mmCIF file with all atom_site columns, C-alpha atoms and ligand atoms in Angstrom:
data_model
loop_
_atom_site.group_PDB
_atom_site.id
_atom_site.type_symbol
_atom_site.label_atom_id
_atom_site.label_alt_id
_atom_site.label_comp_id
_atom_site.label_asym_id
_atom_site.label_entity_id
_atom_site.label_seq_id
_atom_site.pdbx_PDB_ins_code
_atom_site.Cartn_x
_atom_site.Cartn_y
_atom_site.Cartn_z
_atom_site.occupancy
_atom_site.B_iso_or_equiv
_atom_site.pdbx_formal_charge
_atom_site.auth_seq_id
_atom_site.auth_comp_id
_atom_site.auth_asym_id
_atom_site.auth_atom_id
_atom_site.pdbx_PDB_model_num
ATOM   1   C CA  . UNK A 1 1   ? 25.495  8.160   10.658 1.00 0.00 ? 1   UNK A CA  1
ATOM   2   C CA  . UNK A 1 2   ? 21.607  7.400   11.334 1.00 0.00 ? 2   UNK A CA  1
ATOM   3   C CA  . UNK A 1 3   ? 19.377  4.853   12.659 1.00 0.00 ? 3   UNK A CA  1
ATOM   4   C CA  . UNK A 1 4   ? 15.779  3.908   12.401 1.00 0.00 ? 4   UNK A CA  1
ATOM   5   C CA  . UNK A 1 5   ? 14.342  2.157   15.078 1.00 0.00 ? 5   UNK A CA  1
ATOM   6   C CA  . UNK A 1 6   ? 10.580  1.754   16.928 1.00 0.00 ? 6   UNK A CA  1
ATOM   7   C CA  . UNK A 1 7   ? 9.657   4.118   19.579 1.00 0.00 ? 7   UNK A CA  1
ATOM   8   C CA  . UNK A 1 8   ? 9.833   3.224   23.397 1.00 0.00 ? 8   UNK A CA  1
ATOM   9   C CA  . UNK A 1 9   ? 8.400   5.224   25.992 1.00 0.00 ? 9   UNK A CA  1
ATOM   10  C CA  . UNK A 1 10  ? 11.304  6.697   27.511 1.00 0.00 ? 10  UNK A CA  1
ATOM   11  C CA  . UNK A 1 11  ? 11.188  8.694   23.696 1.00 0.00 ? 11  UNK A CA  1
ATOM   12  C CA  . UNK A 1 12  ? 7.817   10.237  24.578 1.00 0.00 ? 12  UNK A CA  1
ATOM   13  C CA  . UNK A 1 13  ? 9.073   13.692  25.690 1.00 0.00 ? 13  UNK A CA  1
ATOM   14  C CA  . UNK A 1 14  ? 11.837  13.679  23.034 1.00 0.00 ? 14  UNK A CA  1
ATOM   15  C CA  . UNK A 1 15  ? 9.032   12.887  20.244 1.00 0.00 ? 15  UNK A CA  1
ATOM   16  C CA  . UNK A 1 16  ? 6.496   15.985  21.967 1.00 0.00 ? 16  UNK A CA  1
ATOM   17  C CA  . UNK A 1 17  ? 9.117   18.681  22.077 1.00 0.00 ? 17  UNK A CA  1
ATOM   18  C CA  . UNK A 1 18  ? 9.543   17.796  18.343 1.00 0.00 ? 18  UNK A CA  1
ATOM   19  C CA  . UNK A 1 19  ? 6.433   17.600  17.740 1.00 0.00 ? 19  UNK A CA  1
ATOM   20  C CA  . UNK A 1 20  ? 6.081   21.081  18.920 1.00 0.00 ? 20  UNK A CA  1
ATOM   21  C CA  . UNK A 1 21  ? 8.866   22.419  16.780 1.00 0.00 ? 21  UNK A CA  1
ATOM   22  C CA  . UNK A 1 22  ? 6.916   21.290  13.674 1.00 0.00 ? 22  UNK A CA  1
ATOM   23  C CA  . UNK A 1 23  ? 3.404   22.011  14.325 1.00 0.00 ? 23  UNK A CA  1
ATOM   24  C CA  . UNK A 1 24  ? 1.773   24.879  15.706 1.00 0.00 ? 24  UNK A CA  1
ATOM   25  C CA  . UNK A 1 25  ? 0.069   23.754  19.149 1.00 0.00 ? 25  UNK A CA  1
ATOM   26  C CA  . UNK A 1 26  ? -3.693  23.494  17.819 1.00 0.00 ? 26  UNK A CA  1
ATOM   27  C CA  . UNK A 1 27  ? -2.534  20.672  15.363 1.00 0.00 ? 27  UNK A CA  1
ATOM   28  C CA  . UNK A 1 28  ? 0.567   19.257  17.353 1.00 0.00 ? 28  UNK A CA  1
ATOM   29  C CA  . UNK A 1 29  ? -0.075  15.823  19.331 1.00 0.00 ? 29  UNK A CA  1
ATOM   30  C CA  . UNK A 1 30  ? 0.187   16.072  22.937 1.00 0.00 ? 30  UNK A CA  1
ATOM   31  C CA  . UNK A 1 31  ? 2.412   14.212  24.907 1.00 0.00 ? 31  UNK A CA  1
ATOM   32  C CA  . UNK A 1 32  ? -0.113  11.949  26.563 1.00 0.00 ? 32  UNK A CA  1
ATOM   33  C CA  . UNK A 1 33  ? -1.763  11.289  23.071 1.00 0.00 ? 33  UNK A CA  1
ATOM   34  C CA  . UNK A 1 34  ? 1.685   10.556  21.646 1.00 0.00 ? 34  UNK A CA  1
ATOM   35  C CA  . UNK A 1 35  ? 2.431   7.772   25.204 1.00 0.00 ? 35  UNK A CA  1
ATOM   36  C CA  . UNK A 1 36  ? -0.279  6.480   24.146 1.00 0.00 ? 36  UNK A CA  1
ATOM   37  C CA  . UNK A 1 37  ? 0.130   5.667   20.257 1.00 0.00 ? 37  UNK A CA  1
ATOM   38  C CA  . UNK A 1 38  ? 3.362   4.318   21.714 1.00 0.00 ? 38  UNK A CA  1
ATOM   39  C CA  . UNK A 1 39  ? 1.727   1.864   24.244 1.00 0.00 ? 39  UNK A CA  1
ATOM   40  C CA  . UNK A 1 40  ? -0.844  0.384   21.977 1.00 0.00 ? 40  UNK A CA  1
ATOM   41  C CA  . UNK A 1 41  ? 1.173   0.581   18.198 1.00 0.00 ? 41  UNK A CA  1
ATOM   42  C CA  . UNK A 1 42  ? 5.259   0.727   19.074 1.00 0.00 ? 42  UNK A CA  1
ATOM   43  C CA  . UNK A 1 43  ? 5.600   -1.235  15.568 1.00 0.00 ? 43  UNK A CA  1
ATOM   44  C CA  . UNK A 1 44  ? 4.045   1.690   13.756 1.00 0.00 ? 44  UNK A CA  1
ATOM   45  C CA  . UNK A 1 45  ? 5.661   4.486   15.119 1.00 0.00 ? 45  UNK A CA  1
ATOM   46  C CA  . UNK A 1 46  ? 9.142   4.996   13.358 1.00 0.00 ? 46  UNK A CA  1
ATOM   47  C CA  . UNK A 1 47  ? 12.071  7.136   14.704 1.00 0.00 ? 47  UNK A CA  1
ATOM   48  C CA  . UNK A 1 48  ? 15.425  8.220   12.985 1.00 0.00 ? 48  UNK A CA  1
ATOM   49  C CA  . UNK A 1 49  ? 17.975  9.739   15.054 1.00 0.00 ? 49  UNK A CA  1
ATOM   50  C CA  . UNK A 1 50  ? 21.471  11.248  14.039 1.00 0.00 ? 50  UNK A CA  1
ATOM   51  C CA  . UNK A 1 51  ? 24.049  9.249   16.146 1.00 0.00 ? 51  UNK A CA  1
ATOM   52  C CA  . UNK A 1 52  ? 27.535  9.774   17.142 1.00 0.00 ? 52  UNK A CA  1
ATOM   53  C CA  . UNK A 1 53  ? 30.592  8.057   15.208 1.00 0.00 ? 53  UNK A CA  1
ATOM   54  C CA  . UNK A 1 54  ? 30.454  5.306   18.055 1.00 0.00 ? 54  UNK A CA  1
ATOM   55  C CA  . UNK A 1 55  ? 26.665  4.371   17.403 1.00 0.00 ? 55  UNK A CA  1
ATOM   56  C CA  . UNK A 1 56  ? 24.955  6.571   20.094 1.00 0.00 ? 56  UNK A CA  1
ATOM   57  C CA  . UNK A 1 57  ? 21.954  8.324   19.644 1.00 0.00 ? 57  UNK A CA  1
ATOM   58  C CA  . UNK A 1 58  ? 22.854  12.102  19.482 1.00 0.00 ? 58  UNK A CA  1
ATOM   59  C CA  . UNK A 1 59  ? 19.507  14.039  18.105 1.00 0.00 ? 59  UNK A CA  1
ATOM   60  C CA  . UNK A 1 60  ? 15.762  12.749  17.214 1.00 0.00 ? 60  UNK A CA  1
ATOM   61  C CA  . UNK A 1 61  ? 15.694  14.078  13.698 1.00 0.00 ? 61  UNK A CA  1
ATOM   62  C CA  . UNK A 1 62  ? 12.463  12.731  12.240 1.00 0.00 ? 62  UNK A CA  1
ATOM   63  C CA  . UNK A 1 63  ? 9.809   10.524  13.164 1.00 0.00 ? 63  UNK A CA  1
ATOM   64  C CA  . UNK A 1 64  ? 6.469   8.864   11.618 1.00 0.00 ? 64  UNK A CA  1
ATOM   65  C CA  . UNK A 1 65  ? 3.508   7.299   13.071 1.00 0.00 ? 65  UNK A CA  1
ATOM   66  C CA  . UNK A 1 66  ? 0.032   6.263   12.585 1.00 0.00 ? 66  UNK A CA  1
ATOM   67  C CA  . UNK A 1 67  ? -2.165  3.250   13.762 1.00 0.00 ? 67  UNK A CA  1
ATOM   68  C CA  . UNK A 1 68  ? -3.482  0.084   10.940 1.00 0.00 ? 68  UNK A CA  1
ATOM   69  C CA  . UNK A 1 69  ? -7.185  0.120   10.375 1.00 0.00 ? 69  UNK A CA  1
ATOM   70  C CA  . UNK A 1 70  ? -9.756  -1.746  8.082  1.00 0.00 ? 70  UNK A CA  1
ATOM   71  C CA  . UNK A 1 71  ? -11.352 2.233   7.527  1.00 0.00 ? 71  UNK A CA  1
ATOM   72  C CA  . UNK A 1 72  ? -10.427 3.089   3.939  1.00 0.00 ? 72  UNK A CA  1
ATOM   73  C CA  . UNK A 1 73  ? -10.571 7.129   5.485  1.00 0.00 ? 73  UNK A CA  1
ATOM   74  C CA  . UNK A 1 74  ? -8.318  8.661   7.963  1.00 0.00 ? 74  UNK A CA  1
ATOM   75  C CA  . UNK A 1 75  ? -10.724 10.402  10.472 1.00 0.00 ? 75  UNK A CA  1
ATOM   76  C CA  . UNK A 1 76  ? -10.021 12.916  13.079 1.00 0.00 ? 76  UNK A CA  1
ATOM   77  C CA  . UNK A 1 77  ? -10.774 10.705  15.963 1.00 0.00 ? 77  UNK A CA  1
ATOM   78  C CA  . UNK A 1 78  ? -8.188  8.236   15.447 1.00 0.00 ? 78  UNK A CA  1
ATOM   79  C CA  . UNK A 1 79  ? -5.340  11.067  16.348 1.00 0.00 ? 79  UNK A CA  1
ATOM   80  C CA  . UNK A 1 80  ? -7.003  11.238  19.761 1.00 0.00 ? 80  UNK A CA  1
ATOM   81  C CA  . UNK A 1 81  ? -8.233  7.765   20.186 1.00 0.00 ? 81  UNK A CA  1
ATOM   82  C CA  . UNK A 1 82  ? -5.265  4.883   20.123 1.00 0.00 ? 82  UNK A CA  1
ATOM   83  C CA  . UNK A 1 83  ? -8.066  2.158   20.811 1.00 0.00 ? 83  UNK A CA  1
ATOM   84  C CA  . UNK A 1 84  ? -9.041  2.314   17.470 1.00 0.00 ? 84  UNK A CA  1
ATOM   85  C CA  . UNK A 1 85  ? -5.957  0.505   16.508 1.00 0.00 ? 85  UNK A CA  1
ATOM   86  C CA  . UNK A 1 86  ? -6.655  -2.718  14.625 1.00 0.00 ? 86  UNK A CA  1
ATOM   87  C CA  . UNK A 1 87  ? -3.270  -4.512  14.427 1.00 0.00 ? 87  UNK A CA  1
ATOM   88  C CA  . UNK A 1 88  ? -4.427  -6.513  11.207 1.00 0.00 ? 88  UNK A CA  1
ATOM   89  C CA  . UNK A 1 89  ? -6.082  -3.743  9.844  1.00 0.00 ? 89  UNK A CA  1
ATOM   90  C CA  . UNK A 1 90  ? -5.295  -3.491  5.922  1.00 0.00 ? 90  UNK A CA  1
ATOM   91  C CA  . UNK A 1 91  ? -4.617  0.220   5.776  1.00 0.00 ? 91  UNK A CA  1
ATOM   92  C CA  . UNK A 1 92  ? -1.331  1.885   7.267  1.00 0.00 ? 92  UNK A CA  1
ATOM   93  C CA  . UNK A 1 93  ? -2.648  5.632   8.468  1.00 0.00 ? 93  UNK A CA  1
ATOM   94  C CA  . UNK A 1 94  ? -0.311  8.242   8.903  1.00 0.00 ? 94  UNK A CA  1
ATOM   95  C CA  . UNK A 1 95  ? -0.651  10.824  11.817 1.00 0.00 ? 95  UNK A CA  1
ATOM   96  C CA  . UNK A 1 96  ? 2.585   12.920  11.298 1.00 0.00 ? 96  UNK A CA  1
ATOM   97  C CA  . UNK A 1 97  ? 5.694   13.099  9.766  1.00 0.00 ? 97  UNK A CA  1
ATOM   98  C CA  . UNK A 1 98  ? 8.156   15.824  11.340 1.00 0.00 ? 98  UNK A CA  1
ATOM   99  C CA  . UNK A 1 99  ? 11.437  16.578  10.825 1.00 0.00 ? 99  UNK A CA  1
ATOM   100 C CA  . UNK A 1 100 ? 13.422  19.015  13.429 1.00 0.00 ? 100 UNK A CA  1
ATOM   101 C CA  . UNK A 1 101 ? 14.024  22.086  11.631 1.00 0.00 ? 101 UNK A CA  1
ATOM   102 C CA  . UNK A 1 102 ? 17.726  22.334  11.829 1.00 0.00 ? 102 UNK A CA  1
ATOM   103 C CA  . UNK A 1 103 ? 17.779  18.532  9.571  1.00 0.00 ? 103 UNK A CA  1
ATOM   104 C CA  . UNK A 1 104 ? 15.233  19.760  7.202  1.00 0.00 ? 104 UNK A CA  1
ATOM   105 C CA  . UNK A 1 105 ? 15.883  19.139  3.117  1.00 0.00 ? 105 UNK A CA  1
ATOM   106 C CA  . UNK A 1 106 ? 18.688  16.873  3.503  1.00 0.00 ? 106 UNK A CA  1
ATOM   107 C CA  . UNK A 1 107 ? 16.700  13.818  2.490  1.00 0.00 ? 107 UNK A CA  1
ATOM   108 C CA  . UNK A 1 108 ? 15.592  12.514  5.864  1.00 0.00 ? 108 UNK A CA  1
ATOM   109 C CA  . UNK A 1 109 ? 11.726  12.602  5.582  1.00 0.00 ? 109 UNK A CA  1
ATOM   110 C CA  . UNK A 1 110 ? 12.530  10.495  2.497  1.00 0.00 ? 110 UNK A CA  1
ATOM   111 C CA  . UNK A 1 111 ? 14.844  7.788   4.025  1.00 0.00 ? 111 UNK A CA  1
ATOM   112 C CA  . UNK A 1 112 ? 12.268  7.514   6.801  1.00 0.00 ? 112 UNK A CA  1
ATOM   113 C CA  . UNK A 1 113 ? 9.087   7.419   4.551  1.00 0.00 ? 113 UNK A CA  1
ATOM   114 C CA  . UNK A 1 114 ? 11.070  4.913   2.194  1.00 0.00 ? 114 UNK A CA  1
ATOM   115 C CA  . UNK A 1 115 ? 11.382  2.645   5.604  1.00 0.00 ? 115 UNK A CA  1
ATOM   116 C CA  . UNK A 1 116 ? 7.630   3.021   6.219  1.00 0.00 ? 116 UNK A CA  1
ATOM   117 C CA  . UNK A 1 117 ? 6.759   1.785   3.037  1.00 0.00 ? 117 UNK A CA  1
ATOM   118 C CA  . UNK A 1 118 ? 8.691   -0.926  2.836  1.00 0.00 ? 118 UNK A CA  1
ATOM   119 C CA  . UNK A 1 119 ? 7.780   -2.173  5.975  1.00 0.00 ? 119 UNK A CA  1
ATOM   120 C CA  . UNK A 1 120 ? 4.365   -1.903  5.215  1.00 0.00 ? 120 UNK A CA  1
ATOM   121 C CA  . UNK A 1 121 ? 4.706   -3.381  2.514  1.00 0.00 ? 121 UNK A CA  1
ATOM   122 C CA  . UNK A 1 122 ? 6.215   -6.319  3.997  1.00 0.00 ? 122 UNK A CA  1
ATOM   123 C CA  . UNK A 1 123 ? 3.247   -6.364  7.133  1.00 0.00 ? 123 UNK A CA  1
ATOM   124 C CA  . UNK A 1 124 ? 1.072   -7.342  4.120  1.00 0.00 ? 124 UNK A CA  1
ATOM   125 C CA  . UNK A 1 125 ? -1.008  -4.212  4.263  1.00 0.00 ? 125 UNK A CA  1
ATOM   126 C CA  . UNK A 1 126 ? -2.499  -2.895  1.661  1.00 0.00 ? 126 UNK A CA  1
ATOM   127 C CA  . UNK A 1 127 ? -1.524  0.133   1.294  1.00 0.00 ? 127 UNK A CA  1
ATOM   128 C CA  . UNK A 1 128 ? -0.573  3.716   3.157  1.00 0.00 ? 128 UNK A CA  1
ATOM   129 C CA  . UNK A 1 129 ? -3.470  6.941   4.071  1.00 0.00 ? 129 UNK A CA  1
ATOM   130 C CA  . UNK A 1 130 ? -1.978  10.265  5.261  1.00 0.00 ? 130 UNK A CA  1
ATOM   131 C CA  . UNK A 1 131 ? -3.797  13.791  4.921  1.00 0.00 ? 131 UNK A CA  1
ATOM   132 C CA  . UNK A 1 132 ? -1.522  16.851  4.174  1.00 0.00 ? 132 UNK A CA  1
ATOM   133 C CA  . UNK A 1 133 ? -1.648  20.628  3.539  1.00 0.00 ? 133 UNK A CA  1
ATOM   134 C CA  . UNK A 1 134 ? -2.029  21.116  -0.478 1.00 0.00 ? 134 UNK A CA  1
ATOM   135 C CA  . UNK A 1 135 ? 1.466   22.452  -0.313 1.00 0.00 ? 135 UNK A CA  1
ATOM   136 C CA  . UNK A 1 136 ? 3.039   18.808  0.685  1.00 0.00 ? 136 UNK A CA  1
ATOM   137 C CA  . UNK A 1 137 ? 0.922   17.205  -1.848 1.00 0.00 ? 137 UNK A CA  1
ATOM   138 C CA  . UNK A 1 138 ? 4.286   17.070  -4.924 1.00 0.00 ? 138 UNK A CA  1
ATOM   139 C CA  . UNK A 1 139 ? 6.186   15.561  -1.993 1.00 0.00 ? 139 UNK A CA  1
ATOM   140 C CA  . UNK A 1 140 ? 4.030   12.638  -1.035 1.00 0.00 ? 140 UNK A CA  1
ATOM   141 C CA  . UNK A 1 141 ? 3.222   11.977  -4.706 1.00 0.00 ? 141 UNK A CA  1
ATOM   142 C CA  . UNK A 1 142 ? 7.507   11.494  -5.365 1.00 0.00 ? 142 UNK A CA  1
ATOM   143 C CA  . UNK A 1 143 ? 6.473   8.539   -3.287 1.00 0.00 ? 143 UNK A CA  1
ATOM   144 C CA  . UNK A 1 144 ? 3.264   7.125   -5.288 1.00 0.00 ? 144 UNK A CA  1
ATOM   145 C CA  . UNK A 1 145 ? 0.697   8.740   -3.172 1.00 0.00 ? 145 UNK A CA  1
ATOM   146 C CA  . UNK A 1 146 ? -2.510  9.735   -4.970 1.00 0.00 ? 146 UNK A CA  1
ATOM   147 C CA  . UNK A 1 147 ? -4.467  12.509  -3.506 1.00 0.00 ? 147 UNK A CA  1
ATOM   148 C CA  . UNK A 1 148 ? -8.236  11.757  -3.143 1.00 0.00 ? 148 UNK A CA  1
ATOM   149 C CA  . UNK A 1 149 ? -9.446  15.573  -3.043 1.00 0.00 ? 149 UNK A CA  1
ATOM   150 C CA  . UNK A 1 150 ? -10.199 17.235  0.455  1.00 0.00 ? 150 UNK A CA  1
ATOM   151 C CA  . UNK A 1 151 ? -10.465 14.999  3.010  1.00 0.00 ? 151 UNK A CA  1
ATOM   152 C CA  . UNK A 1 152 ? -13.012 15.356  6.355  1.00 0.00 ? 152 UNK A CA  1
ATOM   153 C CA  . UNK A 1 153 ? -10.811 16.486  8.466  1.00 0.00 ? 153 UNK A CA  1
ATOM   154 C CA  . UNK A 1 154 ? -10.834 19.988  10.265 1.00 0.00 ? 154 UNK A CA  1
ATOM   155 C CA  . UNK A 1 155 ? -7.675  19.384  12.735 1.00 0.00 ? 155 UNK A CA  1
ATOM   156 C CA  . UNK A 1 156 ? -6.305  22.611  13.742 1.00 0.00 ? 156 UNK A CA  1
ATOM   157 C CA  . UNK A 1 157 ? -9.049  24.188  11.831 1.00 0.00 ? 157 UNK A CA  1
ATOM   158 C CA  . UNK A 1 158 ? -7.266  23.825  8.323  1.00 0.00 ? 158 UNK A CA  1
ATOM   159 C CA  . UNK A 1 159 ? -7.937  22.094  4.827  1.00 0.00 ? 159 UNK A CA  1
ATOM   160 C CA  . UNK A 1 160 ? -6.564  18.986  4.579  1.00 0.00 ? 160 UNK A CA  1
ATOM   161 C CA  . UNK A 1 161 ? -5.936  16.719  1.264  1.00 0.00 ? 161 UNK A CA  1
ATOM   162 C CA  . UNK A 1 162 ? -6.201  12.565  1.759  1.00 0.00 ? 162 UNK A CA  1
ATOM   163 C CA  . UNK A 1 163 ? -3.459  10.824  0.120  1.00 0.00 ? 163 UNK A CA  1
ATOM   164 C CA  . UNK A 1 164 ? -3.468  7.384   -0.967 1.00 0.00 ? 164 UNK A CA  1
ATOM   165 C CA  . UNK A 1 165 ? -0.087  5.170   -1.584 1.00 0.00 ? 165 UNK A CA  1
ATOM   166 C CA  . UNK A 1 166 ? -2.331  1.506   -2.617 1.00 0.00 ? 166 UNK A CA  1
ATOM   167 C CA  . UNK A 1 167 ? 0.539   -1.464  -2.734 1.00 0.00 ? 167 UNK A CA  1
ATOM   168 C CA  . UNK A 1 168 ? 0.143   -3.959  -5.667 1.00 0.00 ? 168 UNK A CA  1
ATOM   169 C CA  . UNK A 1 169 ? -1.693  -7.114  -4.087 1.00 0.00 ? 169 UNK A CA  1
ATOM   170 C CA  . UNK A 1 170 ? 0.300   -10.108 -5.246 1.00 0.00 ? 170 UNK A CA  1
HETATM 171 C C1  . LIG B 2 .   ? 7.608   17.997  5.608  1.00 0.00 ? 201 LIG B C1  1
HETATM 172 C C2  . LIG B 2 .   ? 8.870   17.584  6.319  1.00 0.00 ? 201 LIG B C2  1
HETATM 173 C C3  . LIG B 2 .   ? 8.586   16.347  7.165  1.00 0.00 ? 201 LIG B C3  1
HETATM 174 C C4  . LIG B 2 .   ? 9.962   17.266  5.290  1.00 0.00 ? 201 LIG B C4  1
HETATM 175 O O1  . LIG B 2 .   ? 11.090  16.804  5.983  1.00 0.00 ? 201 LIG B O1  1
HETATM 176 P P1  . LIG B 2 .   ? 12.574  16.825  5.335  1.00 0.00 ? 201 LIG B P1  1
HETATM 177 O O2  . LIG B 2 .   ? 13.382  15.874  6.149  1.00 0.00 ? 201 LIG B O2  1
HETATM 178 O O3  . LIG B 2 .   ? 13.037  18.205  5.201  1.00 0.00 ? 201 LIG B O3  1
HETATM 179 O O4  . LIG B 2 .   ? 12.272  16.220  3.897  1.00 0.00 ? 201 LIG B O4  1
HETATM 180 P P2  . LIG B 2 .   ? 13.320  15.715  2.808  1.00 0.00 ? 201 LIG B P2  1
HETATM 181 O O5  . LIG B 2 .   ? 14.597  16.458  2.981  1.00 0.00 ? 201 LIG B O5  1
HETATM 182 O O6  . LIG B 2 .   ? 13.354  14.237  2.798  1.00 0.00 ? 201 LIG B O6  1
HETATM 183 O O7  . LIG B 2 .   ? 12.595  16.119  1.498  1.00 0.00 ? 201 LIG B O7  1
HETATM 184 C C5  . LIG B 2 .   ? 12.439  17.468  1.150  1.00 0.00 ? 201 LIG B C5  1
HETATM 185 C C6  . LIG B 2 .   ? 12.363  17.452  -0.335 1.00 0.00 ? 201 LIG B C6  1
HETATM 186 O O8  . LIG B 2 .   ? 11.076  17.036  -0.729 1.00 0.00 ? 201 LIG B O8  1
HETATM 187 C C7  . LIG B 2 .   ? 10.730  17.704  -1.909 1.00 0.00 ? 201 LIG B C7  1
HETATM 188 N N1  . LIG B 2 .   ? 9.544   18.479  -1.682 1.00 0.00 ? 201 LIG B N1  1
HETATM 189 C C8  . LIG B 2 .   ? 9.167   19.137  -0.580 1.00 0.00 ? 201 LIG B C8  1
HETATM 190 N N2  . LIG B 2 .   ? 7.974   19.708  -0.792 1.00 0.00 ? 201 LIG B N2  1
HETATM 191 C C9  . LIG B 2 .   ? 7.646   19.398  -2.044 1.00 0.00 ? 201 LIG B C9  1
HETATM 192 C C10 . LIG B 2 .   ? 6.552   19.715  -2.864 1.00 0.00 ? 201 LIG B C10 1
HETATM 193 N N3  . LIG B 2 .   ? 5.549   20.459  -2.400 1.00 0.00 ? 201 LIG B N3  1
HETATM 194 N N4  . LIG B 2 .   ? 6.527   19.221  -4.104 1.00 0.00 ? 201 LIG B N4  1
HETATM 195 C C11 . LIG B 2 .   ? 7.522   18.460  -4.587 1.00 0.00 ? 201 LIG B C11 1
HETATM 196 N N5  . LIG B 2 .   ? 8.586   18.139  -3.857 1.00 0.00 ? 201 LIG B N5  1
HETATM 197 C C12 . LIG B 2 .   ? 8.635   18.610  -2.606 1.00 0.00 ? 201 LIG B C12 1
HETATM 198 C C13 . LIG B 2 .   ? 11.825  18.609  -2.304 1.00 0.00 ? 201 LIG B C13 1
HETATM 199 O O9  . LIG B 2 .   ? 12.651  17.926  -3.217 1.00 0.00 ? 201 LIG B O9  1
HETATM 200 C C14 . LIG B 2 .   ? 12.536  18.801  -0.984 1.00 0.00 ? 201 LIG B C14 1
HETATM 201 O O10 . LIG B 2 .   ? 13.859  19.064  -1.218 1.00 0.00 ? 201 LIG B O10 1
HETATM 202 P P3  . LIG B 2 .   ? 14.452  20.444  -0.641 1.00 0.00 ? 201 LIG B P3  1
HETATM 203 O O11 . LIG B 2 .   ? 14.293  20.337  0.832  1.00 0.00 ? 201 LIG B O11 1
HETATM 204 O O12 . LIG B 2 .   ? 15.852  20.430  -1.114 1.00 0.00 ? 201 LIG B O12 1
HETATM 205 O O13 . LIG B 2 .   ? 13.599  21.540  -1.221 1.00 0.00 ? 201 LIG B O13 1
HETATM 206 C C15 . LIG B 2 .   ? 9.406   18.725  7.233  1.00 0.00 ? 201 LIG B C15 1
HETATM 207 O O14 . LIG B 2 .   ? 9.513   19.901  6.460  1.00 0.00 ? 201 LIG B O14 1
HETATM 208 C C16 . LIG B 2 .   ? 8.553   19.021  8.448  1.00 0.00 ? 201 LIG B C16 1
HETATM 209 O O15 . LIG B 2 .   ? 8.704   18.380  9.482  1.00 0.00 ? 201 LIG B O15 1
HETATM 210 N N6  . LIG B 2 .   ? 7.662   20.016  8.343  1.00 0.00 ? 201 LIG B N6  1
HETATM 211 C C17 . LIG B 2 .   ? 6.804   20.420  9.449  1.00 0.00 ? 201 LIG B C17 1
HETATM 212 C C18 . LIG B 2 .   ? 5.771   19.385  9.752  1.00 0.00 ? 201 LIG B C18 1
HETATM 213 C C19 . LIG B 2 .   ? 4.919   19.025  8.555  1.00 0.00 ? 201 LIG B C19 1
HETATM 214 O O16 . LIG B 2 .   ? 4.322   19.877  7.905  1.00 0.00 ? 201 LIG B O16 1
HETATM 215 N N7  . LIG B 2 .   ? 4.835   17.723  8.285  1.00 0.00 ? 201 LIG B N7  1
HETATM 216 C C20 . LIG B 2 .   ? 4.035   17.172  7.224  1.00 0.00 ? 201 LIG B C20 1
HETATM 217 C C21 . LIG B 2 .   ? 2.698   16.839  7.742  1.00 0.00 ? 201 LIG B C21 1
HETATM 218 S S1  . LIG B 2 .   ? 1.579   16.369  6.450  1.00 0.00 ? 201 LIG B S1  1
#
């Protein structure tokens, strides 16, 4: 049994240690920069933990989080830099997607990703920007991401691809 739910604060250290279990420490946000995102965009930060048969949360599992912008191009400031959160910004960034290593490939990146979207979707934005390594790219494309070549970035000193998921305006 899982849930998704919006960060708190209290999940700060939970979300670091995870953090850490996915990314090497040169790319991995630090807990301060991750208390942050938390205090300034808790409706874009998404967690999905396993729970227990009686609804209690047992293990964080995956999370996903990124702050909405009118900038078209995810830059490497805004991982560092919360205040350049734009609540009614028409682009849904994405800073990280992790999933703890003993849950990997059973489908939970997806169910969380599919949450993302649709609530994106339904926040009016217009669409999603994430950067990945070029080995991700076939699993962010299952999801109608387009990748836009080599992005700008040089966090943790390694190529990055931009990827573009753009929502049919209605
Ligand atoms: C990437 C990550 C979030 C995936 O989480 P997950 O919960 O294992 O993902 P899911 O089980 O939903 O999906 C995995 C499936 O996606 C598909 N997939 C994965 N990589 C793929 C690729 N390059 N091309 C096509 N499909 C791919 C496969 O079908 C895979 O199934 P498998 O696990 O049976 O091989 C997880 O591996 C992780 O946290 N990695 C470390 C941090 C990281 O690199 N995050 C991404 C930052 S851009």
């Amino acid at each position: 049994m899982e849930e998704i739910r919006f960060a708190t604060i209290e999940d700060a250290e939970k979300i670091a240690e995870l953090e850490l279990l996915c990314f090497p420490v040169e790319e991995a946000a630090t807990y301060s920069s991750i208390k942050e995102r938390i205090k300034t965009f808790p409706n874009h930060f998404w967690l999905l933990f396993d729970c227990n048969e009686n609804g209690s949360e047992k293990e964080l599992v995956s999370f996903i989080n990124g702050m909405t912008t009118n900038e078209r191009n995810l830059r490497d400031e805004m991982y560092a830099d919360s205040g350049l959160h734009n609540e009614n910004g028409y682009w849904q960034m994405i800073f990280g997607v992790d999933t703890r290593p003993d849950y990997q490939h059973k489908g939970f990146a997806t169910k969380l990703m599919n949450r993302v979207i649709s609530d994106t979707k339904q926040n009016g934005k217009a669409g999603i920007v994430l950067t990945c390594k070029e080995k991700l790219r076939g699993f962010y494309e299952k999801f109608g991401f387009v990748s836009e070549g080599v992005s700008d970035s040089t966090h943790g000193g390694v190529v990055w691809l931009q990827m573009r998921l753009t929502f049919e305006i209605h």
